[in-house]
Amino acid sequence: MSAIERKSRQAGRSSSGGRRTQAERSQATKKLILDAAVRIMARRGTAGLRTGDVAKEAGVSIGAQLHHFPTKHSLILAAFEHVNERSTEMSVQRARFAQRAPDPEAVIGAIVADASDFFFGKGFFIEMGLAFGEADGGLRKFVRKSSRKSRFFVEKTWTAALEARGLPSELAGDILALTLSIVRGFVMRRLIDDDPARREHLIRLWGDMIKSHLSARLTPEQLARINSKDNRSGERLDARDPPVVPFRRAEATRARQRKKIKERS
């Protein structure tokens, strides 16, 4: 049985083992195509995307792909929206869960983990390629507008998580902006020197600097309140939400994950 036949059969079954509806099968096929397009764009860039390669990697026929995405432009646009929506949903889910974190240190750890997943991930690579690469002007404009909208919304949600711990709005915004800038800087630095141990050290240093800054800016009463385990948002937890990553373990966890991926490749 060919790969196309196997994936077609899988797309025709529901999670409960019964037959899917036509709409469900169509949605499953679209997801196979978009996931394949994202993987290829991450490896080769948008210029290296070939529609025939996408169909082959997705395990679908050329006809099925053209039915959903008649042109390369429509496929690239849909692939960007697919990965952008997925990363935005995950970031927002993490930020809302982090409002129940035990202390500000845990919230910052969750921000570092989330920012690392995004800026070191496929979505950001594809986004940069479309926003500053050889894409046509209309596509570049759309990508930049969509990215601004989604990332500003994510940043607003993370700021709310810090404020839920009792940090003043201006201070929460400054800490978030600097934390995200540090992670983005790590991404650029990796182009010339990929040193996970160094990043972990700098993350710990940044955590110490945040603590010192909070001590200098806040009163003892404010510090006691934001570090109180009872000072957490009353938002109900969702069992599907990801755990909050402790601040000092965030970069170490990502380093271990990258090492495992490298060993398997």
C-alpha positions in Angstrom: 0.0 0.0 0.0 1.4 3.4 -1.0 1.9 6.3 1.4 -0.9 8.2 -0.3 -3.3 5.3 0.2 -2.4 4.9 3.8 -2.9 8.5 4.6 -6.1 8.6 2.7 -7.5 5.8 4.7 -6.4 7.5 7.9 -8.1 10.7 6.8 -11.3 8.7 6.2 -11.5 7.5 9.8 -12.7 9.4 12.8 -10.9 9.2 16.2 -13.7 6.9 17.4 -13.0 4.5 14.6 -16.1 5.2 12.6 -16.4 6.8 9.2 -15.9 10.6 9.0 -18.3 13.0 7.4 -17.2 14.6 4.1 -16.5 17.9 6.0 -14.3 16.0 8.5 -12.4 14.2 5.7 -11.9 17.5 3.8 -10.6 19.2 7.0 -8.2 16.3 7.7 -6.8 16.4 4.2 -6.3 20.2 4.4 -4.4 19.7 7.7 -2.1 17.1 6.1 -1.3 19.5 3.3 -0.7 22.5 5.5 1.5 20.5 7.9 3.5 19.3 5.0 3.8 22.8 3.5 5.0 24.1 6.9 7.7 21.4 7.2 9.0 22.1 3.7 9.0 25.8 4.1 10.9 25.5 7.4 13.5 23.3 5.6 13.8 25.2 2.3 12.2 28.5 2.7 9.2 29.7 0.7 11.3 30.0 -2.5 12.0 26.2 -2.3 8.4 25.2 -1.9 7.2 23.0 -4.8 3.5 22.1 -4.8 4.3 18.6 -6.1 6.7 18.0 -3.1 4.0 19.1 -0.7 1.5 16.6 -2.1 4.0 13.8 -1.9 5.0 14.7 1.7 1.4 15.0 2.7 0.5 11.7 1.2 -2.3 13.1 -0.9 -2.9 13.3 -4.6 -2.1 16.4 -6.7 -5.8 16.7 -7.5 -6.7 16.7 -3.8 -4.1 19.4 -3.1 -5.3 21.6 -6.0 -8.9 21.2 -4.9 -8.0 22.9 -1.6 -5.2 25.2 -2.8 -5.4 25.9 -6.5 -2.2 28.0 -6.5 1.1 28.1 -4.8 0.3 31.6 -3.5 -2.9 30.3 -1.8 -1.0 27.4 -0.3 1.7 29.6 1.1 -0.8 32.0 2.6 -2.9 29.2 4.2 0.3 27.6 5.6 1.3 30.9 7.2 -2.1 31.4 8.7 -2.1 27.7 9.9 1.2 28.0 11.8 0.5 31.5 13.1 -2.9 30.5 14.5 -1.5 27.4 16.1 1.4 29.3 17.8 -0.9 32.1 18.9 -3.4 29.7 20.5 -0.7 27.9 22.4 0.9 31.2 23.7 -2.5 32.6 24.9 -3.3 29.3 26.6 0.1 29.3 28.4 -0.3 32.9 29.4 -3.8 32.4 30.9 -2.6 29.3 32.8 0.4 31.3 34.1 -2.0 33.7 35.9 -2.2 30.8 38.5 1.5 30.5 38.8 2.9 30.5 42.4 5.1 33.5 42.0 6.4 36.1 39.4 9.5 33.9 38.8 7.3 31.1 37.5 5.5 33.5 35.2 8.7 34.8 33.7 9.8 31.2 33.3 6.7 30.5 31.3 7.3 33.6 29.2 10.8 32.5 28.4 9.6 29.0 27.5 6.8 30.3 25.3 9.0 32.9 23.6 11.7 30.3 22.9 9.2 27.9 21.4 8.0 30.7 19.1 11.2 32.4 18.1 13.2 29.2 17.8 10.4 27.5 16.0 9.3 26.9 12.4 6.6 29.6 12.5 9.0 32.5 13.1 11.4 31.3 10.4 8.6 31.1 7.9 7.2 34.5 9.0 10.6 36.2 8.5 11.0 34.6 5.1 7.7 35.9 4.0 7.9 39.3 5.6 11.5 40.1 4.4 12.1 37.6 1.6 11.1 37.3 -2.0 7.4 37.1 -1.4 5.3 39.5 -3.5 4.3 42.8 -1.9 0.7 41.9 -1.1 1.8 38.8 0.7 4.5 40.6 2.7 2.0 43.2 3.7 -0.5 40.6 4.8 2.1 38.6 6.8 3.3 41.7 8.6 -0.2 42.9 9.5 -1.2 39.4 10.7 2.0 39.0 12.7 1.6 42.4 14.4 -2.0 41.6 15.4 -1.3 38.1 16.8 1.9 38.9 18.6 0.5 42.1 20.2 -2.4 40.1 21.4 0.0 37.5 22.9 2.0 40.2 24.6 -1.2 41.7 26.0 -2.1 38.4 27.5 1.3 37.8 29.0 1.2 41.4 30.5 -2.1 40.5 32.1 -0.5 37.4 33.6 2.2 39.5 35.2 -0.4 42.0 36.4 -2.4 39.2 37.9 0.6 38.6 40.2 0.3 42.2 41.4 2.9 43.9 39.2 2.1 47.4 38.2 1.1 47.7 34.5 4.1 49.8 33.4 6.5 47.5 35.2 4.9 44.4 33.8 5.1 45.8 30.3 8.8 46.7 30.7 9.7 43.2 32.1 7.8 41.5 29.3 9.4 43.6 26.5 12.9 43.1 27.8 12.4 39.3 28.3 11.1 38.9 24.7 13.9 41.0 23.4 16.5 38.8 25.2 15.0 35.7 23.6 14.9 37.2 20.2 18.6 38.2 20.6 19.4 34.6 21.4 17.9 33.6 18.1 20.1 36.0 16.2 23.2 35.0 18.2 22.6 31.4 17.2 23.4 32.2 13.7 27.1 32.6 14.7 27.3 30.7 18.0 24.8 28.2 19.4 25.7 27.9 23.0 22.7 26.6 25.2 24.8 26.7 28.4 25.6 30.3 27.8 21.9 31.1 27.2 20.9 29.3 30.4 23.5 31.3 32.4 22.2 34.6 30.9 18.6 33.6 31.7 19.5 33.0 35.3 21.3 36.4 35.4 18.3 38.1 33.9 16.1 36.5 36.7 18.4 37.9 39.3 18.3 41.3 37.7 14.5 41.2 37.7 14.4 40.4 41.4 16.8 43.3 42.1 14.8 45.7 40.0 11.5 44.7 41.7 13.2 45.2 45.1 14.3 48.7 44.1 10.9 49.7 42.6 8.4 48.2 45.0 7.7 48.6 48.6 8.2 45.7 51.0 4.4 45.3 51.2 4.1 45.2 47.4 6.9 42.6 47.2 5.2 40.5 49.9 1.9 40.6 48.0 3.2 39.7 44.6 5.2 36.8 46.1 2.3 35.5 48.2 1.0 32.1 47.0 -2.5 33.3 47.7 -2.1 36.2 45.2 -3.2 34.3 42.1 -5.9 34.8 39.5 -9.2 33.1 40.3 -9.5 31.9 36.7 -10.5 28.2 36.5 -7.7 25.9 35.3 -8.2 23.8 32.2 -6.7 20.3 32.4 -5.5 20.7 28.8 -3.4 23.7 29.6 0.4 23.2 29.6 2.3 23.4 32.9 4.1 26.6 33.9 7.9 26.0 33.5 10.0 27.2 36.4 12.1 30.2 35.4 15.6 28.7 35.9 14.6 25.4 34.1 13.1 26.9 31.0 16.2 27.2 28.9 17.7 23.9 30.3 14.6 22.1 29.2 14.8 23.4 25.7 18.5 22.6 25.4 17.7 18.9 26.3 14.9 18.8 23.7 17.2 20.2 21.0 19.9 17.6 21.9 17.4 14.8 21.5 16.2 16.1 18.2 19.8 16.4 17.0 20.6 12.8 18.1 17.7 11.4 16.2 18.5 13.3 13.0 
